[in-house]
XYZ file of C-alpha atoms in Angstrom:
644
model
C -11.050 -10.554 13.126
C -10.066 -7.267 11.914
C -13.185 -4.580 11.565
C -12.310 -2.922 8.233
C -14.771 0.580 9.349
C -16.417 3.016 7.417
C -16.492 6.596 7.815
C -19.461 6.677 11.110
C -19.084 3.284 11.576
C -18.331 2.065 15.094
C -16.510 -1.124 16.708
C -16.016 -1.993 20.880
C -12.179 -2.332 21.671
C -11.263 -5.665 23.634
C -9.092 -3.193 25.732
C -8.215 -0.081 27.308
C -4.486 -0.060 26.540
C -4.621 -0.013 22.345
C -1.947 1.645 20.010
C -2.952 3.712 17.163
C -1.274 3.386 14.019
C -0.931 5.959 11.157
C -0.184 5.497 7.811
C -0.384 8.378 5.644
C 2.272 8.311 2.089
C 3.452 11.676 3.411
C 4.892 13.895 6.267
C 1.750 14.522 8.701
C 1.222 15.842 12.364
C -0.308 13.503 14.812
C -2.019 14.050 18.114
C -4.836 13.478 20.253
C -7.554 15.674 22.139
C -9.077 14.571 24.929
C -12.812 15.487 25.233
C -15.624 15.740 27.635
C -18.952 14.237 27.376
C -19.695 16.703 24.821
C -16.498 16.181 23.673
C -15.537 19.410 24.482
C -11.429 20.270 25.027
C -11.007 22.026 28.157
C -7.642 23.342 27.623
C -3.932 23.299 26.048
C -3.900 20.735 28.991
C -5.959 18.036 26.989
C -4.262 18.386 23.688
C -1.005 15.454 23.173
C 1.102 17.130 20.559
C 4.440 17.025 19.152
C 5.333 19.857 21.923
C 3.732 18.094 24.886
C 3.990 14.512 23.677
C 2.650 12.538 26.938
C -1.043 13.518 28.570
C -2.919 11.181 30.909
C -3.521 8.140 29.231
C -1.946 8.954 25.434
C 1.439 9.505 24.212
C 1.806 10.940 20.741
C 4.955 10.799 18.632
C 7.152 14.053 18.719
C 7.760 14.495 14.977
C 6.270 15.000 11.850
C 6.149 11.925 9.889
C 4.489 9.844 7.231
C 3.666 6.832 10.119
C 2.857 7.306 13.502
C 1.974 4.797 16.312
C 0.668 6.615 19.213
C 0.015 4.854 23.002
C -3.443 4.746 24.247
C -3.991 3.730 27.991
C -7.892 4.330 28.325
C -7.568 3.127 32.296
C -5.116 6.170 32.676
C -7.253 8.875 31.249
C -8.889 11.451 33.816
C -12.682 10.431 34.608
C -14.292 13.469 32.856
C -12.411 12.366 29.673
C -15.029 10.642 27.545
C -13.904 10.946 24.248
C -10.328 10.854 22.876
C -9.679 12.232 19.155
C -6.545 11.396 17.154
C -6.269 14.357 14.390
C -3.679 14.420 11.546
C -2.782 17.781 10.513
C -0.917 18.940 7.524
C 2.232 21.272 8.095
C 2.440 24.581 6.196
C 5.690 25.984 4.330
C 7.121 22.099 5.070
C 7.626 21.006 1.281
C 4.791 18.642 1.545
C 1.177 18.411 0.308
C -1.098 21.616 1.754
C -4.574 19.835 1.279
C -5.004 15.620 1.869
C -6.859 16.046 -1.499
C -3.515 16.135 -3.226
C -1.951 13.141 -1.203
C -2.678 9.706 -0.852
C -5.955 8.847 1.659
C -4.548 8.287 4.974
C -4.803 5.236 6.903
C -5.439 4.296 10.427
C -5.338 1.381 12.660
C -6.202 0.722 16.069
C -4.113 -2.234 17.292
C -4.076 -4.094 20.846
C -1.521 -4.844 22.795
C -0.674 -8.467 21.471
C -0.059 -6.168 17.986
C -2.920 -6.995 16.336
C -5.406 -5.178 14.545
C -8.664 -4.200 16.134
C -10.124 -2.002 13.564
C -8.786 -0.217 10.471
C -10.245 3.201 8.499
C -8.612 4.235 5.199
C -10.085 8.432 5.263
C -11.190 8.809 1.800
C -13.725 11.958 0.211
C -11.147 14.938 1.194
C -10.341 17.744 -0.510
C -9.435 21.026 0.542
C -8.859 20.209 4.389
C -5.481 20.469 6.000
C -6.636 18.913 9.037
C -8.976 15.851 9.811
C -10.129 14.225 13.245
C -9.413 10.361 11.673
C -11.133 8.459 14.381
C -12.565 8.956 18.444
C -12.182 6.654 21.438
C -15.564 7.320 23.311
C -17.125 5.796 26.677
C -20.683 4.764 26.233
C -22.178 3.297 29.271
C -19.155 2.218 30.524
C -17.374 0.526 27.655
C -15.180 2.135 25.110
C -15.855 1.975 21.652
C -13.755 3.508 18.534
C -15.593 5.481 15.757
C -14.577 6.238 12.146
C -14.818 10.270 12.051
C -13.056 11.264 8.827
C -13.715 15.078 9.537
C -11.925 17.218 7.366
C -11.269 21.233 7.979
C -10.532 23.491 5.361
C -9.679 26.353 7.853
C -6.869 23.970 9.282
C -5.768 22.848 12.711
C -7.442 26.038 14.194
C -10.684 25.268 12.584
C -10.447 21.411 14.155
C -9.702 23.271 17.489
C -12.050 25.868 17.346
C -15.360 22.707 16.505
C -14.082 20.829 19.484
C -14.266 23.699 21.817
C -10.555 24.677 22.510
C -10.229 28.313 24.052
C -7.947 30.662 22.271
C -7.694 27.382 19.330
C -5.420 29.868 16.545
C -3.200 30.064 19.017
C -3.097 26.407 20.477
C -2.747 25.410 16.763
C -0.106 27.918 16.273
C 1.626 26.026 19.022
C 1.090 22.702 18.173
C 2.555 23.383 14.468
C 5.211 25.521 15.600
C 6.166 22.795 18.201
C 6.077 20.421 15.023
C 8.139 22.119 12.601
C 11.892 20.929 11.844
C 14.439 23.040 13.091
C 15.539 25.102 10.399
C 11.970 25.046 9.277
C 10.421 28.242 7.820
C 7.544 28.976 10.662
C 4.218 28.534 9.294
C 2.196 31.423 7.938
C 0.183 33.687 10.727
C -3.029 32.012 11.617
C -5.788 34.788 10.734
C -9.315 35.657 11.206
C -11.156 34.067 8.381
C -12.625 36.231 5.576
C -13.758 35.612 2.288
C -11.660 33.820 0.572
C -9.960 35.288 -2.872
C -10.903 33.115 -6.366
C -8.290 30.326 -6.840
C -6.812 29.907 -10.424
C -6.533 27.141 -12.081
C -4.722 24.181 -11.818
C -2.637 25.092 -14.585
C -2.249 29.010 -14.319
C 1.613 29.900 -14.016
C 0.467 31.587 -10.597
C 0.786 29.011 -7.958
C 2.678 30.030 -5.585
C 3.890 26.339 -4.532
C 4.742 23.915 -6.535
C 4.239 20.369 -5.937
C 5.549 17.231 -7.508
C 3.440 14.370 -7.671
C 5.572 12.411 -10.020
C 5.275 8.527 -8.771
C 8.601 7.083 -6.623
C 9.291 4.577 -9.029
C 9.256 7.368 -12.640
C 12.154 9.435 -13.533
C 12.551 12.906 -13.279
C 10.184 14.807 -15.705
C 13.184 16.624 -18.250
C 13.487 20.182 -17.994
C 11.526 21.340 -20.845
C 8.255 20.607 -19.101
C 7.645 23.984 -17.059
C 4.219 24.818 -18.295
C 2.683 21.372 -17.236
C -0.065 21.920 -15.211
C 0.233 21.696 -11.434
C -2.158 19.247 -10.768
C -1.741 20.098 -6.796
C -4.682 22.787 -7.518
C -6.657 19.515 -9.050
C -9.926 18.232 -7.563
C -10.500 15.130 -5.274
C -13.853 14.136 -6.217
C -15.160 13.530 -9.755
C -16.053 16.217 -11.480
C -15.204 18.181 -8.193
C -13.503 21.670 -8.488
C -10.805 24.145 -6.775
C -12.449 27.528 -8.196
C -14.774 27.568 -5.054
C -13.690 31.187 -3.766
C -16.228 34.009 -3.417
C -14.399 36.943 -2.427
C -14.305 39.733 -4.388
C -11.738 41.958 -6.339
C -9.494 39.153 -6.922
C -7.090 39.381 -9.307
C -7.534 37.079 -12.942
C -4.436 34.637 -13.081
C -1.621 35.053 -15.532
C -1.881 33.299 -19.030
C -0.952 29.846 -18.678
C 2.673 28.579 -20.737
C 2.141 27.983 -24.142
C 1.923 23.929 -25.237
C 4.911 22.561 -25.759
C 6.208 23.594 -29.611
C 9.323 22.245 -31.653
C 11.486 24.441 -29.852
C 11.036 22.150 -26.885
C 10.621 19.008 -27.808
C 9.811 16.339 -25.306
C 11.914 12.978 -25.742
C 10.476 10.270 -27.283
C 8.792 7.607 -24.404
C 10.852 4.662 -23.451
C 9.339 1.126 -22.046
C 10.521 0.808 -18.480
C 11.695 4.179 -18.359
C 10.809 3.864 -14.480
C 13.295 2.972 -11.629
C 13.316 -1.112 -10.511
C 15.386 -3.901 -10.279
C 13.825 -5.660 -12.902
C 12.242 -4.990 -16.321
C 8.835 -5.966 -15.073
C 9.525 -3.647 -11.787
C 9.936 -0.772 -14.045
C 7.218 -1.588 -16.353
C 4.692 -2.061 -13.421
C 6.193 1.337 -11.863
C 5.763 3.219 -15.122
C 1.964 2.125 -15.672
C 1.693 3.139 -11.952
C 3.234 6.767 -13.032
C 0.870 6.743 -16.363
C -2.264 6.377 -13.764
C -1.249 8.701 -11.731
C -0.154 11.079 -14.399
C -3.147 10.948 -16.086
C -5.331 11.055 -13.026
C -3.849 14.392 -11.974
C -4.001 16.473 -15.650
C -7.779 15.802 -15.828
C -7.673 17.024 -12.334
C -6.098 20.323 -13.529
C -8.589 20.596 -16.352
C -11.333 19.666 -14.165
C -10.601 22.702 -11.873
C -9.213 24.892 -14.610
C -13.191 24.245 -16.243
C -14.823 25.076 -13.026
C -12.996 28.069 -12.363
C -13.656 29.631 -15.898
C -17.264 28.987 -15.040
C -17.297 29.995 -11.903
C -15.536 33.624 -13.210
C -17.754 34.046 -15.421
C -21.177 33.708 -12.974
C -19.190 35.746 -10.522
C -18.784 38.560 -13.147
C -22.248 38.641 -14.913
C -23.490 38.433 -11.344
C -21.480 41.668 -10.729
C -22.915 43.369 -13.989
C -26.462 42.406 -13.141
C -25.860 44.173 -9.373
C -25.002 47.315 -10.475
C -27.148 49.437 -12.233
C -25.141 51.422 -14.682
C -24.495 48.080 -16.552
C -27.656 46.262 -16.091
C -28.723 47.493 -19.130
C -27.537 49.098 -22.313
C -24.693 49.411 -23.896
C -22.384 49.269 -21.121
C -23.624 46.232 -19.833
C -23.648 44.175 -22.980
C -20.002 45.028 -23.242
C -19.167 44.322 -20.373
C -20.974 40.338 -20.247
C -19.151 40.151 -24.176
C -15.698 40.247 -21.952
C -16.550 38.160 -19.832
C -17.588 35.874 -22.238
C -14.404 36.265 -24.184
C -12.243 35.638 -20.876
C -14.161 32.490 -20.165
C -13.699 31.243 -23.439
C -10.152 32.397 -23.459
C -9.513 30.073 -20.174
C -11.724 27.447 -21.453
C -9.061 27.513 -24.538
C -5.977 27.158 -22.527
C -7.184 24.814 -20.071
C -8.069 22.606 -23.325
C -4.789 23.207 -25.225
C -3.249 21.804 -21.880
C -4.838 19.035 -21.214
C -4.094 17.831 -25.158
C -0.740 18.234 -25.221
C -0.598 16.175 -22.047
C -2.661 13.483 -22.959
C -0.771 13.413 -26.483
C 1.999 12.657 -24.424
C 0.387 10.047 -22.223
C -1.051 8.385 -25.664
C 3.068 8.439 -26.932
C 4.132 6.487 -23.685
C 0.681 3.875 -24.082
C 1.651 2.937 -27.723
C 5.186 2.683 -26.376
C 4.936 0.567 -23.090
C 1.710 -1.745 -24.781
C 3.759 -3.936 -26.781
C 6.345 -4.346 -24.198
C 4.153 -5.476 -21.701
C 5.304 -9.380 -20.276
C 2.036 -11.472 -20.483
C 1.098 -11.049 -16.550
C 0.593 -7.131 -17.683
C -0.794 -8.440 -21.696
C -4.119 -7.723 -22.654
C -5.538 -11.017 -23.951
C -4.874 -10.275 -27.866
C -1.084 -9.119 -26.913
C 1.358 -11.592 -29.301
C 3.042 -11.928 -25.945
C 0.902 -14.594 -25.031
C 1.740 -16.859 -27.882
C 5.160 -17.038 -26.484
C 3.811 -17.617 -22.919
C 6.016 -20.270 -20.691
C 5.507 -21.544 -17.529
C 7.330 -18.415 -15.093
C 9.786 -19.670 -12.382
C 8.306 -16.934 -9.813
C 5.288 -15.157 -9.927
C 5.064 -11.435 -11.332
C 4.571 -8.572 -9.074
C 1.136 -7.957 -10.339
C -1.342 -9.426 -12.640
C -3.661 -7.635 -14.787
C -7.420 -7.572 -14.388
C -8.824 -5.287 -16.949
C -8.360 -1.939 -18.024
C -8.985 2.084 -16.645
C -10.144 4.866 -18.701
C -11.734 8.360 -18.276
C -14.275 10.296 -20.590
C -11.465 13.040 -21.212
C -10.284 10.387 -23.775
C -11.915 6.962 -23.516
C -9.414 5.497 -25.939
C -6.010 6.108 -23.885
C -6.364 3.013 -21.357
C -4.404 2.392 -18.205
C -3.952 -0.983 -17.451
C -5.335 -1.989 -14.212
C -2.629 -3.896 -12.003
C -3.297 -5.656 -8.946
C -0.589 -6.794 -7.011
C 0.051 -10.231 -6.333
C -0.599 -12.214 -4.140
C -3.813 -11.280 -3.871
C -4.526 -9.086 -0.507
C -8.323 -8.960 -0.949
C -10.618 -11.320 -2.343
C -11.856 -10.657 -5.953
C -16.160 -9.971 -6.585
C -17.472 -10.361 -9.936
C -20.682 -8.630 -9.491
C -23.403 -9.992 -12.443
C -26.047 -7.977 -11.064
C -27.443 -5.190 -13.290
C -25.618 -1.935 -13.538
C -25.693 1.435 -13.536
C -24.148 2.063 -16.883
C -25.731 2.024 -20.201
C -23.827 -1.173 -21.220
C -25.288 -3.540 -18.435
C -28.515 -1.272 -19.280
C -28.919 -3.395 -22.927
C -28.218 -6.685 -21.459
C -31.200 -8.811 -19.912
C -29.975 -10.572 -16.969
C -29.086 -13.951 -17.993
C -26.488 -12.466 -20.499
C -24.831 -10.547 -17.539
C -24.649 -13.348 -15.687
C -23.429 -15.463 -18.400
C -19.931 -12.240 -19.661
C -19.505 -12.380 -15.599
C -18.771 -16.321 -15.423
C -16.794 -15.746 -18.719
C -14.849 -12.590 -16.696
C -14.137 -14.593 -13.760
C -13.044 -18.013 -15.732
C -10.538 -15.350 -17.830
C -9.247 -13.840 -14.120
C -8.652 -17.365 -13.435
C -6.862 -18.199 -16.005
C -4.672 -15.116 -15.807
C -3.831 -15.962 -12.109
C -2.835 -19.663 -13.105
C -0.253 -18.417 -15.884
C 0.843 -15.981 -13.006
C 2.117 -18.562 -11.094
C 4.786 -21.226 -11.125
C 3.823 -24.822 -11.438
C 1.829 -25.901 -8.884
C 1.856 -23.291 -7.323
C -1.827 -21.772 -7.249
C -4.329 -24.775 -6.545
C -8.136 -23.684 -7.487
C -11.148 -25.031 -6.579
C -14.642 -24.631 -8.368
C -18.204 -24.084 -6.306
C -21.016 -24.686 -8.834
C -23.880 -25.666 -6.589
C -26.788 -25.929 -9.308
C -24.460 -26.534 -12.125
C -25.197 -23.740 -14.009
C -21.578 -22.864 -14.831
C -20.946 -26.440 -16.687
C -20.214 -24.423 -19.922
C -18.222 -21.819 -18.811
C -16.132 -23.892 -16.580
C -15.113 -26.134 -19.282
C -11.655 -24.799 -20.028
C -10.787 -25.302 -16.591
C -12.386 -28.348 -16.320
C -11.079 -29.890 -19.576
C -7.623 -28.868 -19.181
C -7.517 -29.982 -16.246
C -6.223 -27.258 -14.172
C -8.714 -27.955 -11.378
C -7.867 -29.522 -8.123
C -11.246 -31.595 -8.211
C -14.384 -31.224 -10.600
C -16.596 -28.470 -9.712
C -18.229 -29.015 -6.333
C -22.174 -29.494 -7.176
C -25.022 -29.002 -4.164
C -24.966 -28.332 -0.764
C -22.979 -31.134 0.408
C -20.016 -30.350 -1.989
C -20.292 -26.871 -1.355
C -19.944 -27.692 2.730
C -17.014 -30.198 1.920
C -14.673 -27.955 -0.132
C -15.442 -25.338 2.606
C -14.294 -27.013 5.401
C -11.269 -28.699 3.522
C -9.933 -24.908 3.403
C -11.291 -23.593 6.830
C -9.419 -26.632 8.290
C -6.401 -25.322 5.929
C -6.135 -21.939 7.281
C -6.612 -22.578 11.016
C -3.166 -25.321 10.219
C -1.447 -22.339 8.421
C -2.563 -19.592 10.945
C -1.400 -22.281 14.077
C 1.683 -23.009 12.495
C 2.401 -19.410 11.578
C 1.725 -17.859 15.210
C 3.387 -20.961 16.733
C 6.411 -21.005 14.462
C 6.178 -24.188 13.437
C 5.559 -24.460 9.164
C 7.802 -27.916 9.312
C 4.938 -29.688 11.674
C 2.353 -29.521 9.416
C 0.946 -32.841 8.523
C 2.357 -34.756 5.479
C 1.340 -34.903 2.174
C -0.144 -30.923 2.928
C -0.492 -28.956 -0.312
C 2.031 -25.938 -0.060
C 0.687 -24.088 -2.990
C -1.630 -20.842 -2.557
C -5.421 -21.739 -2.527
C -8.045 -20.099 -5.040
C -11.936 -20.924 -4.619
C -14.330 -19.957 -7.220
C -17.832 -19.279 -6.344
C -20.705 -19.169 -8.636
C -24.157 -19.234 -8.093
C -23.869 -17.970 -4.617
C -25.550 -18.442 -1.995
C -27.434 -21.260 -3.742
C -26.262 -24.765 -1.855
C -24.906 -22.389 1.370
C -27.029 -22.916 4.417
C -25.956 -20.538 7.326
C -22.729 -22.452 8.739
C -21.323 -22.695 5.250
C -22.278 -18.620 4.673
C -19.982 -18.109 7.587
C -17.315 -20.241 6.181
C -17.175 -18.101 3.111
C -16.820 -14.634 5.549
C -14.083 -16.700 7.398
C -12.191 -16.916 4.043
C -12.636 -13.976 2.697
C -11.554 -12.213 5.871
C -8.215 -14.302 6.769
C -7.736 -16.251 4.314
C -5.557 -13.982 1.884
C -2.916 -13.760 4.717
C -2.080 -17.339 4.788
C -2.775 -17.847 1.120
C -6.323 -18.747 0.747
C -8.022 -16.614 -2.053
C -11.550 -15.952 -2.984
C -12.969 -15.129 -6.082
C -16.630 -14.799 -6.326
C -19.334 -14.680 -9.180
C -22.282 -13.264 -7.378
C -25.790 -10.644 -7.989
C -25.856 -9.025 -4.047
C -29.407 -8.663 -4.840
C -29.516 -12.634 -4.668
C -28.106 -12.882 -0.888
C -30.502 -9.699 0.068
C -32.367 -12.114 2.679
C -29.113 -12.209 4.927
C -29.252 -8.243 5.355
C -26.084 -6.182 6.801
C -24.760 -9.537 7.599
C -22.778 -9.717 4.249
C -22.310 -6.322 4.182
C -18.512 -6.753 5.656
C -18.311 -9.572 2.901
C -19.051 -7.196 0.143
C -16.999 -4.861 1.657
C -13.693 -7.039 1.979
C -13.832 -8.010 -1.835
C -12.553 -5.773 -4.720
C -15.512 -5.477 -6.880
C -15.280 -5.678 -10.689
C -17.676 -6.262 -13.497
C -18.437 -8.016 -16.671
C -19.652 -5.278 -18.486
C -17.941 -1.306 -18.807
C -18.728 0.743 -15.033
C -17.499 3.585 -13.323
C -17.246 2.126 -10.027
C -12.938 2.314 -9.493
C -11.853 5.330 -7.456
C -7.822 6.834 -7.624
C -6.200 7.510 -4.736
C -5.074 10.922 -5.363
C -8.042 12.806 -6.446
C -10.653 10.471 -6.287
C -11.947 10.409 -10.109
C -14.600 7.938 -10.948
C -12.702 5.664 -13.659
C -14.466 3.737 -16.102
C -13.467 -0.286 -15.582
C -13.619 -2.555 -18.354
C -13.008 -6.430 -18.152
C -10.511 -8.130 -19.766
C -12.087 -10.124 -22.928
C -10.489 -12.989 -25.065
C -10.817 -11.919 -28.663
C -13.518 -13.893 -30.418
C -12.272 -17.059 -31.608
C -9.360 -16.763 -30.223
C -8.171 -20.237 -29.010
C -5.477 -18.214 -26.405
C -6.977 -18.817 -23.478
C -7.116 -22.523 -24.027
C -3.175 -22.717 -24.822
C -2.271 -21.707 -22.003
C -4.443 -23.453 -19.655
C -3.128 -26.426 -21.651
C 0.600 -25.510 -20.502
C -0.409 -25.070 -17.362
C -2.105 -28.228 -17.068
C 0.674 -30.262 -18.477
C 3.476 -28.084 -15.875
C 0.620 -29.277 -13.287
C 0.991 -32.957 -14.259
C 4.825 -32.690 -14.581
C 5.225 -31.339 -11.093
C 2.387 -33.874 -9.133
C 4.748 -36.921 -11.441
């Protein structure tokens, strides 16, 4: 069983010879140090870099790439090594991202030698850093163990050195990037002492010196007359997080930002599927990809543009206030007035930006909406009156809808790929926003049953017929009402499964199903499986959990959640955590494997690229609307067709 880790998190490895795996979106230096008890590095000797690829014990690749799979032979390693450190570094003057806060959140893996994975750690919460120790191998009493580090340095490779206890690190980084850099490659900038750093400008001030496109793979190139966009590379990674952190003094104020886009540079008019793809619903998925990320990175830029107009103007009224001939009087009144009229100045233009960008973003919405197939639809889209049964499945399948407080009303629609790779968790527990605030608890309970009988049904009109097979847990009974479309359609495999001895049965039906699957899979052998076997993908419903589960069928459920999805058993569960507190950390990986959505409005989604908390809100059938029941009725009736 994989160990999905969190950042300090630790896990013992099965074995000393391992390979690490990285995974990072974008070009990234990898290599190891190899540390002491204190997990000091003695020398250039204990560093495995591009430039000296093969130390005792670990072999690092020899370029800089976006995946890396370095050798790990803990047997091998000298006896004073205690702690091994793989670090990812970013290269400098190399085209590519020059903080991980602009980039996607690296991932790691630590795999053993049959291939499989031991332990994976996705290195989310940077920002500034250029370098980041991902994870350690460390001996404790004999045994190793692997940790999730996610140390980030904002002073670089040098910085990473210089913690771990590297003599002369500047110049061992120096080395290690120079050693790292294509041929042909300008050669880094000069690794100095560091000072006070000069105050950054904004994300979209005309004076960054690089310029970096974060346009999505699958959008076209943005058209020329786009130059005063904002560069969103100067952007944030944490919400309401900002770039205007410098302190040094006598910088010099950034140049006006370009003017919003006027009629002498009109922007073409927004096309549906004006992405790359092979198929209309490739490019439509792509270009509601692009729209995310598009959106996610302008509020970035007027995130930081806002925090650095602040943090000018408590910089300069700081400087007024130290010096004495403008403390007071007419000099100094003047001279907080200016700065006053710069902030608001920047405040302005930072604004003006970030409308004009969202204008455009609110074009491309009202364009792409309507052309949505029904897999992306939102529940009252006239798309689904036309809905057939598909002969595939989509590439995604949409479970509700992202927005941010910049402008609540321009809504991304929130794809998740299909099939599933996680479980789905529709937490009706109370919280923290002011919507779940006015609802007592049986009414949350009651939207999240609703919420996860509407994912359902979206999942079932994903598929082909008889394809997706679901199954219902409803120990008490308490769902009876919100079940019935499923139930009276008669989409379901079997009637709900009531008490603890259904809720064991339909358990051990699927365990039984995926140890077949995962047999026949490693052994090669899908024709031997026994007759009459159900080939479609597997979808249990949970409600009311863990009423009816006793302690073998608790452990069930983590067995499903944790392999089922790569074999094609899904979970979706209707749950309060709060409800299964008496189990402790036990669940806690359970939680943790399951993508967690809600009934009610909550802030609880995270982007990959800067890391803004987005608003989530639930798909909902439009009262009286009898949609939802059509097309479980055509998907009942395809169901029927195919078992005859």
């Amino acid at each position: 069983m994989t160990a999905e880790l969190v950042r300090g998190q630790n896990h013992p490895l099965p074995d000393t010879r391992l390979e690490l795996r990285v995974s990072a979106g974008h070009p990234v230096v990898a290599g190891a140090t190899l540390g002491d008890e204190r997990g000091r590095v003695a020398g250039a000797e204990w560093i495995a870099h591009p430039g000296a690829p093969v130390r005792p014990g670990v072999e690092v690749s020899g370029a800089v790439a976006a995946e890396h799979r370095i050798a790990v032979d803990l047997a091998a390693v000298p006896e004073a090594v205690h702690r091994l450190s793989l670090l990812l570094a970013l290269l400098p003057g190399a085209g590519g991202p020059a903080r991980f806060g602009t980039a996607a959140a690296p991932f790691v893996a630590v795999a053993d030698p049959a291939g499989a994975a031991v332990a994976t750690y996705t290195i989310t919460g940077l920002d500034r850093e250029s370098a980041v120790v991902a994870l350690e191998l460390y001996r404790r009493q004999g045994a190793w163990k692997v940790r999730a580090v996610g140390q980030g340095y904002e002073g670089g490779l040098a910085a990473l050195l210089a913690d771990q206890g590297a003599p002369a690190a500047a110049d061992l980084a120096a080395a290690v990037l120079d050693a790292a850099a294509p041929a042909g490659a300008p050669a880094p900038p000069p690794l100095v002492a560091e000072t006070a750093p000069a105050e950054t400008a904004p994300a979209d001030s005309a004076s960054s010196t690089t310029t970096i496109s974060y346009s999505h793979p699958g959008r076209r190139p943005a058209p020329a007359a786009r130059p005063s966009a904002p560069a969103p590379g100067q952007g944030p990674t944490g919400a309401g997080a900002g770039a205007g952190t410098g302190t040094g003094t006598g910088a010099v104020p950034p140049p006006p930002a370009g003017p919003p886009a006027g009629p002498q540079e009109s922007r073409p008019a927004p096309v549906a599927g004006d992405a790359t793809g092979w198929t209309m619903d490739e490019r439509l998925y792509n270009q509601v990809w692009g729209m995310f990320e598009d959106l996610a990175r302008t509020v970035a830029a007027y995130r930081s543009a806002r925090d650095f107009a602040d943090h000018r103007l408590d910089r300069a009224v700081d400087q007024i206030l130290a010096d004495p001939g403008t403390r007071v009087g007419g000099a100094g009144e003047a001279a907080r007035a200016a700065a006053r009229a710069t902030h608001e100045e920047l405040m302005g233009r930072a604004q003006e930006v970030l409308d004009r960008d969202l204008a455009q973003l609110a074009s491309e919405s009202e364009v792409v909406e309507p052309a949505l197939p029904v897999a992306y639809a939102r529940w009252d889209n006239p798309a689904w009156h036309a809905y057939r049964i598909p002969e595939e499945p989509p590439m995604a399948v949409r479970l509700g809808d992202l927005h941010l407080p910049e402008r609540s009303d321009l809504r991304i629609p929130f794809l998740v790929r299909l099939p599933l790779e996680r479980g789905l968790w529709v937490d009706s527990g109370p919280g923290r926003t002011s919507a779940a605030g006015l609802l007592d608890e049986t009414e949350l309970r009651r939207l999240a049953l609703d919420s996860a009988v509407a994912h359902t049904a979206r999942l079932l009109a994903a598929h082909p017929a008889g394809a997706l097979t679901v199954h219902v847990l409803d120990p008490a009974g308490g769902g009876a009402a919100a079940f019935a479309p499923l139930v009276e359609t008669g989409v379901l495999a079997a009637p709900p499964a009531r008490a603890a001895a259904g809720v064991t049965a339909v358990l051990a039906q699927l365990t039984e199903r995926v140890d077949l699957l995962q047999m026949a899979v490693r052994g090669d052998a899908s024709e031997d499986l026994p007759p009459g076997f159900d080939p479609a993908r597997q979808l249990l419903v949970v409600h009311d959990f863990p009423h009816g589960f006793d302690d073998r069928a608790v452990t069930r459920l983590r067995y499903l959640a944790d392999e089922g999805p790569s074999v094609g058993v899904h979970l979706l569960m209707v749950a309060d955590r709060a409800d299964a507190a008496a189990y402790g950390p036990v669940l806690d990986p359970l939680w943790r494997s399951l993508l967690r959505l809600t009934p009610v409005p909550d802030d609880h989604l995270a982007d990959p690229w800067v890391g803004h908390a987005w608003t989530y809100e639930p798909p909902t059938v439009p009262p009286g609307s009898a949609v939802l029941w059509q097309v479980l009725g055509q998907v009942a009736e395809a169901r029927r067709r195919n078992l005859g």
